[in-house]
PDB file of C-alpha atoms in Angstrom:
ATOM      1  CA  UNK A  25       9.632  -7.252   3.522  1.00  0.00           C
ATOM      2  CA  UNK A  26      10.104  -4.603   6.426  1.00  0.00           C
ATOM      3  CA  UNK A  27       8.285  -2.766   8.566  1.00  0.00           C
ATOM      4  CA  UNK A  28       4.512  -2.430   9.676  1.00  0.00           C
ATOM      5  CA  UNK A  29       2.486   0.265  10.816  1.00  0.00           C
ATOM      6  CA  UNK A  30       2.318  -0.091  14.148  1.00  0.00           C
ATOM      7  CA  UNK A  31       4.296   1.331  16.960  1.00  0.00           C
ATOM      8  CA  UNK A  32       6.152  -1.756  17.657  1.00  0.00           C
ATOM      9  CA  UNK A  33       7.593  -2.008  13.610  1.00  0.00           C
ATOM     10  CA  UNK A  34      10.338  -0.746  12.013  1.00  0.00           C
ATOM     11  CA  UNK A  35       8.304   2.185  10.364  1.00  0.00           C
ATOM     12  CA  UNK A  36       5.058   4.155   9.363  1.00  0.00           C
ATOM     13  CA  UNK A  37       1.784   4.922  11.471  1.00  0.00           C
ATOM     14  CA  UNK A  38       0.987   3.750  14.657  1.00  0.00           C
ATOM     15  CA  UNK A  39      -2.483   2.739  16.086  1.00  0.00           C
ATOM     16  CA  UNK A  40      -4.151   1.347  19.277  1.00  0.00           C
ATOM     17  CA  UNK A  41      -7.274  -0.709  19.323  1.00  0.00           C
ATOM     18  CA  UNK A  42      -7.321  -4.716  18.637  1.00  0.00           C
ATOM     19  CA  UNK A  43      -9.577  -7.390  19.631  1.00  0.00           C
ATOM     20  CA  UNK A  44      -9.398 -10.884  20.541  1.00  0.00           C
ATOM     21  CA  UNK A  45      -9.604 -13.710  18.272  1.00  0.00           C
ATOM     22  CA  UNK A  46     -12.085 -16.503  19.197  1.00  0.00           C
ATOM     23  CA  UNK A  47     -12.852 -19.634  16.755  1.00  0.00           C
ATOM     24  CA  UNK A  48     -14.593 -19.491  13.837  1.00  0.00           C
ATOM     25  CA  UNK A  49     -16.392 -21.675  11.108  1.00  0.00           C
ATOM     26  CA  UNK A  50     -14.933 -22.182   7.798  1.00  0.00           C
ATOM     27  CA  UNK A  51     -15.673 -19.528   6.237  1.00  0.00           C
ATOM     28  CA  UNK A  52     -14.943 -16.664   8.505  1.00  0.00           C
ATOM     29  CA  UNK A  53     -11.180 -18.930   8.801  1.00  0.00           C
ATOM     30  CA  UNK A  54     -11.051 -17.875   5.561  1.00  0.00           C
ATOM     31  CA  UNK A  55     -12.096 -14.567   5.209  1.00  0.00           C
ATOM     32  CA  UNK A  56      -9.684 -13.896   8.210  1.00  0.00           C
ATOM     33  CA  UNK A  57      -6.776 -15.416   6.062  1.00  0.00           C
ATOM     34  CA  UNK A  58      -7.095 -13.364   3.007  1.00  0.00           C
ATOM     35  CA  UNK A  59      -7.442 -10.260   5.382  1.00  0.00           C
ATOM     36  CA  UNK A  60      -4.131 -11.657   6.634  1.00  0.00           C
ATOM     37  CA  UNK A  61      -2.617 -12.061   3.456  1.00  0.00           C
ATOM     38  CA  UNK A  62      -4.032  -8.542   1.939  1.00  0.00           C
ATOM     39  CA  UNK A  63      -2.702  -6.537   5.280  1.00  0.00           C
ATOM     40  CA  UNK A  64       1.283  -8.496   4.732  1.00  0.00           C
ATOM     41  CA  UNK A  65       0.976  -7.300   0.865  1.00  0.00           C
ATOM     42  CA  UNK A  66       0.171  -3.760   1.658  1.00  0.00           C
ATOM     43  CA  UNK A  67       2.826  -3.656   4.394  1.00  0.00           C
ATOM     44  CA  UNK A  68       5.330  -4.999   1.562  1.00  0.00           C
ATOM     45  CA  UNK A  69       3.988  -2.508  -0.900  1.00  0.00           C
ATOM     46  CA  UNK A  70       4.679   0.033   1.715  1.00  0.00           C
ATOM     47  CA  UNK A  71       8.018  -0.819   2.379  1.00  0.00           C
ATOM     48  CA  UNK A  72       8.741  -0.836  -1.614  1.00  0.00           C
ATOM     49  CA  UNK A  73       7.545   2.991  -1.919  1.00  0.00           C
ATOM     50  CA  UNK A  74       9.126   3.690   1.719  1.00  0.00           C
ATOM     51  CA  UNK A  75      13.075   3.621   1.194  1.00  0.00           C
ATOM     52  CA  UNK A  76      14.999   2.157  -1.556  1.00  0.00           C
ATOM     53  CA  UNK A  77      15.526  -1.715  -0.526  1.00  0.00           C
ATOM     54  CA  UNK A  78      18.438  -3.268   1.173  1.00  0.00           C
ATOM     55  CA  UNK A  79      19.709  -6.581   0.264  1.00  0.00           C
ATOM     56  CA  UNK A  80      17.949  -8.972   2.691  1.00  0.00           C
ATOM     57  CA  UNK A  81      14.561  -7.102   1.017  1.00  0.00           C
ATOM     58  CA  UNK A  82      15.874  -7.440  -2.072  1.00  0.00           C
ATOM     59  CA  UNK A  83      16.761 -11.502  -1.709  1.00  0.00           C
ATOM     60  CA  UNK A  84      14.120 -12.441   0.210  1.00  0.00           C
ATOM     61  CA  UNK A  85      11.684 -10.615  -2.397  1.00  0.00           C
ATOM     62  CA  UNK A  86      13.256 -13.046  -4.549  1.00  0.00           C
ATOM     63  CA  UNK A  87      12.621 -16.063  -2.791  1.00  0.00           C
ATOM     64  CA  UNK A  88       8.967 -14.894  -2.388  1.00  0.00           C
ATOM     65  CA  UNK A  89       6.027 -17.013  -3.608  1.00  0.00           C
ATOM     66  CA  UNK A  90       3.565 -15.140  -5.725  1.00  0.00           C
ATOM     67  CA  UNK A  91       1.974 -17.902  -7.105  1.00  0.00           C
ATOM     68  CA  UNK A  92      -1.383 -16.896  -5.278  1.00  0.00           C
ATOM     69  CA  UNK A  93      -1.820 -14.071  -7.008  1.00  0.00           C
ATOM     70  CA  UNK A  94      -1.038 -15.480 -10.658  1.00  0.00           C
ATOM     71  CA  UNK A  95      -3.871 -14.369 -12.779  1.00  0.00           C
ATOM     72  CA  UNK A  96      -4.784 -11.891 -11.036  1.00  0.00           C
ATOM     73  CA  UNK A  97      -5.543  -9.323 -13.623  1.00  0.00           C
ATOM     74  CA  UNK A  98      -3.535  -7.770 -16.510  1.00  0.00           C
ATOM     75  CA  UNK A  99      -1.682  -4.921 -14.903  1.00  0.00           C
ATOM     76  CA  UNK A 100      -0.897  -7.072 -11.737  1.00  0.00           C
ATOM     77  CA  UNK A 101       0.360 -10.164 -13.851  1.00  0.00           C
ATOM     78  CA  UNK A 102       3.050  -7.937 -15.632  1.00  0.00           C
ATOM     79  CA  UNK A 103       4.160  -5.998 -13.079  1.00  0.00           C
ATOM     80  CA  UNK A 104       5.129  -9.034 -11.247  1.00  0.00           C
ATOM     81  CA  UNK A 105       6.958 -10.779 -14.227  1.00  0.00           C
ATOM     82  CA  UNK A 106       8.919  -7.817 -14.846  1.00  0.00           C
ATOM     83  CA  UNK A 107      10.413  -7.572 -11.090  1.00  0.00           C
ATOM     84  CA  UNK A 108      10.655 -11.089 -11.291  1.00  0.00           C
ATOM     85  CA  UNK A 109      12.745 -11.433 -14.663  1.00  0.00           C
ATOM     86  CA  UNK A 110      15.145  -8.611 -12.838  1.00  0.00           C
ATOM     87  CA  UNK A 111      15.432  -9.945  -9.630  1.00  0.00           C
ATOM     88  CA  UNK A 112      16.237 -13.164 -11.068  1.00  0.00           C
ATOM     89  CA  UNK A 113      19.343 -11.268 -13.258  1.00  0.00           C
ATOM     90  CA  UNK A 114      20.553  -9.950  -9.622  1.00  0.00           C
ATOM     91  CA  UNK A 115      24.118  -9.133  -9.252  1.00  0.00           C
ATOM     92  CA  UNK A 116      26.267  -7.780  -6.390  1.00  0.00           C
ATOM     93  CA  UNK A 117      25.181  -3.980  -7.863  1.00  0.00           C
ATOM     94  CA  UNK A 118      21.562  -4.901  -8.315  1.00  0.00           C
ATOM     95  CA  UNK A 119      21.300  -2.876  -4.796  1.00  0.00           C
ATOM     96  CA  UNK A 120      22.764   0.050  -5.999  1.00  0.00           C
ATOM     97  CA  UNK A 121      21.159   0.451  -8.873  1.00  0.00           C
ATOM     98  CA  UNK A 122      17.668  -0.048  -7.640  1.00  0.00           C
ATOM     99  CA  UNK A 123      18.782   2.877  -5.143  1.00  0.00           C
ATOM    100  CA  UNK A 124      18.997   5.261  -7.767  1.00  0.00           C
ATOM    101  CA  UNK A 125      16.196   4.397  -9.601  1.00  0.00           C
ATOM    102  CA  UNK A 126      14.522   4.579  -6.543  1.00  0.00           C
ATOM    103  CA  UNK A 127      15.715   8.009  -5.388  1.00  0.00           C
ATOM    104  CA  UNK A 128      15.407   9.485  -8.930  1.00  0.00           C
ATOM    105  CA  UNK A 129      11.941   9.059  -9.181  1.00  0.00           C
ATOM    106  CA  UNK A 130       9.934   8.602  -5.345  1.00  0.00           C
ATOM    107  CA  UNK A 131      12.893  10.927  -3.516  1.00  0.00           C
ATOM    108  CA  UNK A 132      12.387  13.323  -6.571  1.00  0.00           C
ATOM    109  CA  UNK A 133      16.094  14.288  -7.565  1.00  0.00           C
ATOM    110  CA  UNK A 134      15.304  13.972 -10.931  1.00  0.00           C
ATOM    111  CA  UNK A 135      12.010  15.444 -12.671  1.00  0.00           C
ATOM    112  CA  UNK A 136      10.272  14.994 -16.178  1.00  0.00           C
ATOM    113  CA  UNK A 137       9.277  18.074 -17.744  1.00  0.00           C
ATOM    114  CA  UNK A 138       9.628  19.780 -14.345  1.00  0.00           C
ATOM    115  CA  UNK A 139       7.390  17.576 -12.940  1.00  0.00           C
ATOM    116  CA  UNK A 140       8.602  15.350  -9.757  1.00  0.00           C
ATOM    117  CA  UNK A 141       7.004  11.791  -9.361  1.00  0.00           C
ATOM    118  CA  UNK A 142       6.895  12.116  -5.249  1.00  0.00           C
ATOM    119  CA  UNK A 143       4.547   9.670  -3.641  1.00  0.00           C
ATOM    120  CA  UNK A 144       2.151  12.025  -2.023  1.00  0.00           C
ATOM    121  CA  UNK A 145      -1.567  12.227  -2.540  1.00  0.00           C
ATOM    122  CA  UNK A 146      -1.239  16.309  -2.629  1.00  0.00           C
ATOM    123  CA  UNK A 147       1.332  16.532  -4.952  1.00  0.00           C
ATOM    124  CA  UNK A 148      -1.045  14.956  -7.684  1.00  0.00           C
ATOM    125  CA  UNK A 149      -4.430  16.617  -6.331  1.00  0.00           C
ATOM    126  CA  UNK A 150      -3.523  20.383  -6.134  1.00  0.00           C
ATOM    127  CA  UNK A 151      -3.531  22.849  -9.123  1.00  0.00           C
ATOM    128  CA  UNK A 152       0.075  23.659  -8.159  1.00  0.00           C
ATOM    129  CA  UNK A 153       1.639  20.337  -7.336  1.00  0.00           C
ATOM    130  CA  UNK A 154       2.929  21.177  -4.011  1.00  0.00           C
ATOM    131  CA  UNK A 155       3.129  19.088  -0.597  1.00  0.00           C
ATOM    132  CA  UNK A 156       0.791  19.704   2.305  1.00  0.00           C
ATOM    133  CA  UNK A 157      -2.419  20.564   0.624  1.00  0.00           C
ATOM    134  CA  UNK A 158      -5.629  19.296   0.838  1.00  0.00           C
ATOM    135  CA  UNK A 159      -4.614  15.999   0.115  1.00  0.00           C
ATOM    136  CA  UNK A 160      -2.237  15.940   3.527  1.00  0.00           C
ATOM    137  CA  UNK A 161      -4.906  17.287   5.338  1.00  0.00           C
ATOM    138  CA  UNK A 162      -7.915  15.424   4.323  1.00  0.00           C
ATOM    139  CA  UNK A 163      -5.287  11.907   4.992  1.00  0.00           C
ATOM    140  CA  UNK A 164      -4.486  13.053   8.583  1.00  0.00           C
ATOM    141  CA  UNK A 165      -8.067  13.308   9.460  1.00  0.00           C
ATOM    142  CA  UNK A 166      -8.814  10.389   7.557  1.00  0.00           C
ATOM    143  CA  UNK A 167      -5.818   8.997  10.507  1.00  0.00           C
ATOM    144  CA  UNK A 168      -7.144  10.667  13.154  1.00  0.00           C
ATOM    145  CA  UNK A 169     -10.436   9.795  13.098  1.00  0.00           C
ATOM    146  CA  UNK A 170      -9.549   6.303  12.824  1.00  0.00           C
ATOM    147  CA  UNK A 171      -7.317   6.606  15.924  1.00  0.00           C
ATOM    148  CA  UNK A 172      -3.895   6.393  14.131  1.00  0.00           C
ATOM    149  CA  UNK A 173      -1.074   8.663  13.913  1.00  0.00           C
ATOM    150  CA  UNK A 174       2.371   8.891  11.780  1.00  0.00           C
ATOM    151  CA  UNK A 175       5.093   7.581  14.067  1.00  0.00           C
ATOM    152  CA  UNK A 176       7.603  10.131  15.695  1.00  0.00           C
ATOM    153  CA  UNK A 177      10.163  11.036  13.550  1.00  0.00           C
ATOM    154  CA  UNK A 178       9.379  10.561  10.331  1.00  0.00           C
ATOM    155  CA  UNK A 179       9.888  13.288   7.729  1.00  0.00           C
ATOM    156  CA  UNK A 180       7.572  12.389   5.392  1.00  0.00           C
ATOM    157  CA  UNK A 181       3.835  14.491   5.257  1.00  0.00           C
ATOM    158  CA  UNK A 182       0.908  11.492   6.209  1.00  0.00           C
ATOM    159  CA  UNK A 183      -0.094  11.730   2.438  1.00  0.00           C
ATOM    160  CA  UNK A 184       2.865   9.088   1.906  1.00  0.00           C
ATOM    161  CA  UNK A 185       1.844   5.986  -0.126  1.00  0.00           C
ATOM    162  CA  UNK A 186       3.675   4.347   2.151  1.00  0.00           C
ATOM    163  CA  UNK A 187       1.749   5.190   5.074  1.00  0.00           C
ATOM    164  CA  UNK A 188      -1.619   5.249   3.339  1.00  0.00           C
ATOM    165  CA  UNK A 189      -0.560   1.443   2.247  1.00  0.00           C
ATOM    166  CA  UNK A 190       0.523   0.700   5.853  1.00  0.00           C
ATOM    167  CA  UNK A 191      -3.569   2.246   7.300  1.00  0.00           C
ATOM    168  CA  UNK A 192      -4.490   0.113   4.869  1.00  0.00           C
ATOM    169  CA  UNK A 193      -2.744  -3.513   6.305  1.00  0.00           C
ATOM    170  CA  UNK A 194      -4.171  -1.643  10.393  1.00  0.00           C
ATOM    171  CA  UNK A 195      -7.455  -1.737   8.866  1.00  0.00           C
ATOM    172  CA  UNK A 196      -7.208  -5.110   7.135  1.00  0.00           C
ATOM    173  CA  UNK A 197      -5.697  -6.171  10.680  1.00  0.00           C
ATOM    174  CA  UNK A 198      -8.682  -4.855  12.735  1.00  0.00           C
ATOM    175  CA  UNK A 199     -11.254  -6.164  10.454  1.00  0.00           C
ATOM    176  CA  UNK A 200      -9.738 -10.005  10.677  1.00  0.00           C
ATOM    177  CA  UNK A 201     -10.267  -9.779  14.576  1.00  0.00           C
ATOM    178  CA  UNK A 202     -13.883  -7.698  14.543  1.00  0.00           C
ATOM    179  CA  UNK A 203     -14.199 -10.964  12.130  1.00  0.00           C
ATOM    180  CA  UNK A 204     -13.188 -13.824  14.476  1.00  0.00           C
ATOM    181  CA  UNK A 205     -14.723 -12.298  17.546  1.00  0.00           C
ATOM    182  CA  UNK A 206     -17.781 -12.364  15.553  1.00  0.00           C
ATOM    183  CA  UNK A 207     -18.741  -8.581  15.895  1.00  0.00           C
ATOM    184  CA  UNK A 208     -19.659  -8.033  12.554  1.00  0.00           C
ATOM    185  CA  UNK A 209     -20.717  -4.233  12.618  1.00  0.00           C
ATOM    186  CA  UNK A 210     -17.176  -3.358  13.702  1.00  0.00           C
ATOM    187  CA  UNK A 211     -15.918  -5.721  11.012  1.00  0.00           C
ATOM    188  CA  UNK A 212     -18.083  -3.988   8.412  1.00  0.00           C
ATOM    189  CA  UNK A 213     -17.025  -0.114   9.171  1.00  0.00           C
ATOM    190  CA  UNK A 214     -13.657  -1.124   9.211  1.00  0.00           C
ATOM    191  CA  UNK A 215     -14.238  -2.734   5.269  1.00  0.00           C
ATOM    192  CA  UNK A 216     -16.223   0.284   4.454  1.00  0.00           C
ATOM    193  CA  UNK A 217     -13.200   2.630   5.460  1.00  0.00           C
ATOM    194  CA  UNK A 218     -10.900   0.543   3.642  1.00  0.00           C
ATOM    195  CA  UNK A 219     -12.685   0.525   0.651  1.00  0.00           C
ATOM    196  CA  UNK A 220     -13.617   4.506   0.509  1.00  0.00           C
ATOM    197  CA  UNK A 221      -9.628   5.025   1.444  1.00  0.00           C
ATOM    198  CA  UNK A 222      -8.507   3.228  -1.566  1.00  0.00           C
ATOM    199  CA  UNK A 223     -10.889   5.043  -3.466  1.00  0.00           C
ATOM    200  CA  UNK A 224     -10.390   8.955  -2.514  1.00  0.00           C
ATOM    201  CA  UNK A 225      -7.317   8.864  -0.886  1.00  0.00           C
ATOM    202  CA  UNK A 226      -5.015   6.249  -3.259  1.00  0.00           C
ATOM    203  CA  UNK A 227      -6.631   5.123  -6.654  1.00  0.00           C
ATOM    204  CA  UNK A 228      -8.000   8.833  -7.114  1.00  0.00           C
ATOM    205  CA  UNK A 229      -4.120  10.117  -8.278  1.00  0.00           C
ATOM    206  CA  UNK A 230      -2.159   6.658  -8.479  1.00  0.00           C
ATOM    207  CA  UNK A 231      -2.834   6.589 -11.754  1.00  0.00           C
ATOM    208  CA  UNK A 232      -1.061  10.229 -12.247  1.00  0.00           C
ATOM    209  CA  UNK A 233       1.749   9.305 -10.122  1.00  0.00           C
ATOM    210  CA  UNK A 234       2.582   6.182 -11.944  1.00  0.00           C
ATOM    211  CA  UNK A 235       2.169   7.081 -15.419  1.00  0.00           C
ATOM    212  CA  UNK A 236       5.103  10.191 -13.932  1.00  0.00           C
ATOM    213  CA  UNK A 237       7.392   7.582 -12.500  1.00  0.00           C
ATOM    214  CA  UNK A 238       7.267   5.541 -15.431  1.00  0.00           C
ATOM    215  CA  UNK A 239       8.744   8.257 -17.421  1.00  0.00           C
ATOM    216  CA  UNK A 240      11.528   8.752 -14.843  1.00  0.00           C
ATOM    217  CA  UNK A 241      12.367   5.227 -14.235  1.00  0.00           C
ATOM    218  CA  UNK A 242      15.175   3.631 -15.891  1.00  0.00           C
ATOM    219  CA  UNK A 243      14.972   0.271 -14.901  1.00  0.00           C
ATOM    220  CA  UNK A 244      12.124  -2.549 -14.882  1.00  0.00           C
ATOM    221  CA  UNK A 245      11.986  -3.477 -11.211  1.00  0.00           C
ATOM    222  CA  UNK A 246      10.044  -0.467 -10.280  1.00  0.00           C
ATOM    223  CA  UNK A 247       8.266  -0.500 -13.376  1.00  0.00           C
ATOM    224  CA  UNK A 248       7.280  -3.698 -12.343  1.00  0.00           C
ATOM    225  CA  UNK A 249       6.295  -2.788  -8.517  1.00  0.00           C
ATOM    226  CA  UNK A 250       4.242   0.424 -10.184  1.00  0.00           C
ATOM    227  CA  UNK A 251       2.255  -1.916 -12.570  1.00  0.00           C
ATOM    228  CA  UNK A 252       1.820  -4.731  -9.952  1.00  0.00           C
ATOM    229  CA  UNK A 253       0.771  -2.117  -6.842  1.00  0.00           C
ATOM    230  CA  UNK A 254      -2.218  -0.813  -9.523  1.00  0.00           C
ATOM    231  CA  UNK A 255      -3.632  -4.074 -10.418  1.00  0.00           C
ATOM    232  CA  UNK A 256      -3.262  -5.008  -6.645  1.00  0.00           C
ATOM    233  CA  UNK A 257      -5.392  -1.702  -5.621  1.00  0.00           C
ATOM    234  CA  UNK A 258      -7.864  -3.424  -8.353  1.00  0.00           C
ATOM    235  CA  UNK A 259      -7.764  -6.632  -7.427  1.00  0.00           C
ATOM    236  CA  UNK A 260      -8.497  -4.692  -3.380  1.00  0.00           C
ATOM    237  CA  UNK A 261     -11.366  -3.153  -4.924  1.00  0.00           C
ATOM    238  CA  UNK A 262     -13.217  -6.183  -5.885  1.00  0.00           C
ATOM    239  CA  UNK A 263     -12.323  -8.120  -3.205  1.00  0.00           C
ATOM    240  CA  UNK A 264     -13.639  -5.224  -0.410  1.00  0.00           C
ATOM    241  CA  UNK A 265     -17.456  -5.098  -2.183  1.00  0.00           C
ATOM    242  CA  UNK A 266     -17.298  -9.055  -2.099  1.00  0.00           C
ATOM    243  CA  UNK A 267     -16.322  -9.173   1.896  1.00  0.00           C
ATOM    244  CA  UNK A 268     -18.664  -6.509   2.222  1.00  0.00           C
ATOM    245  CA  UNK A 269     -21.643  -8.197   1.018  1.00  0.00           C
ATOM    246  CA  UNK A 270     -20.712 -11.387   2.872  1.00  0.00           C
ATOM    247  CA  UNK A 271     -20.308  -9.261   6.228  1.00  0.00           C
ATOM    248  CA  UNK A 272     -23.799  -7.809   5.669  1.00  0.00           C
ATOM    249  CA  UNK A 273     -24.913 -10.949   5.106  1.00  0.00           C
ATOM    250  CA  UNK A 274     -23.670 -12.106   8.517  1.00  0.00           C
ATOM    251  CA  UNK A 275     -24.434  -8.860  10.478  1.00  0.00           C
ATOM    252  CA  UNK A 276     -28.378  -8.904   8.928  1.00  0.00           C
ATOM    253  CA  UNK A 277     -28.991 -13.102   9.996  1.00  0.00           C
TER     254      UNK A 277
END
């Protein structure tokens, strides 16, 4: 997919900060690949919320291999088999019409019941639905205290999905190189952040947002990516307490 969230991508936040990476026994080698693997599928989940998709994204989605995350959990399992079942139907105005689905719902030019599915965290927090409440704010500080800043020239408010996915794959990023350098209290904070940003900053009003979209959506591709980005923040969930405990673990021998 496109894009990253540092300085040097295409897109998104920036950040400074990054250790080393030394050997490590078996275990850490794996630990450090799933972080790799969970900070590439929030970058792609980023990019799928960012902008609607150009044709490179869109064929070399297709050629992707899933098949680690088959049985993953219920809402994960169908969102994937829906986008796959259209992407395999692709035509030469597949593009195009994921474009409009896209803008219809996450650009907001069309609405259901007067109600906008926008991707931002304040838009499904505040009493009056608007941009730039508490939810923007309490995001950017969540950034800035973590170092980390939208990049210049972006439109979008920091409450963006796309931007919380992409502080997300920075943190997952940092945490695999606390990991391998074998500085486990810096590998543990960066864990706890991620898990208490999925938490009050994403799962508290994805739920809202999706069930929205769903209503605006015409086609199944983003159906799909709405059901498989949920189970994915579930599957995130479970996997953070379980690296957690195995960091403590190695920070307390």
């Amino acid at each position: 997919m496109a894009g990253s969230a540092l300085q040097e991508k295409e897109h998104g936040v920036q950040a400074v900060d990054a250790c080393g990476s030394v050997a490590a026994d078996a275990d850490v080698e794996a630990m450090g690949a799933a972080l790799k693997g969970r900070s590439a599928f929030y970058r792609m989940i980023s990019a799928l919320y960012f902008k609607p998709l150009s044709q490179e994204q869109i064929d070399r989605m297709a050629q992707a291999d899933f098949s680690a995350y088959e049985s993953v959990n219920e809402a994960f399992d169908k969102g994937l088999a829906d986008i796959g079942r259209m992407l395999r139907k692709r035509n030469t105005g597949t593009r195009q019409d994921l474009a409009v689905d896209f803008t219809a719902a996450f650009a907001g030019t069309s609405s259901w019941e007067g109600r906008y599915a926008v991707p931002y965290k304040s838009v499904f927090t505040s009493d009056e639905g608007l941009m730039y409440q508490d939810g923007y704010r309490e995001v950017f500080s969540a950034f800035k205290q973590n170092c980390v800043r939208r990049r210049d020239g972006l439109d979008y408010p920091d409450d963006h999905l796309s931007f919380m996915c992409e502080f997300m794959a920075i943190l997952s990023d940092h945490a695999e190189s606390h990991m391998r350098a074998g500085e486990w209290v810096k590998a543990r904070k960066d864990l706890e952040t991620s898990r208490d940003f999925l938490d009050a900053h994403i799962m508290s009003w994805f739920a809202d947002f999706s069930d929205l979209a769903q209503k605006i959506l015409k086609g199944r591709f983003y159906r799909g990516v709405l059901e498989m980005t949920e189970g994915f923040f579930e599957l995130d969930r479970d996997v953070m307490r379980e690296m957690l405990e195995e960091v403590e673990a190695r920070r307390a021998a």
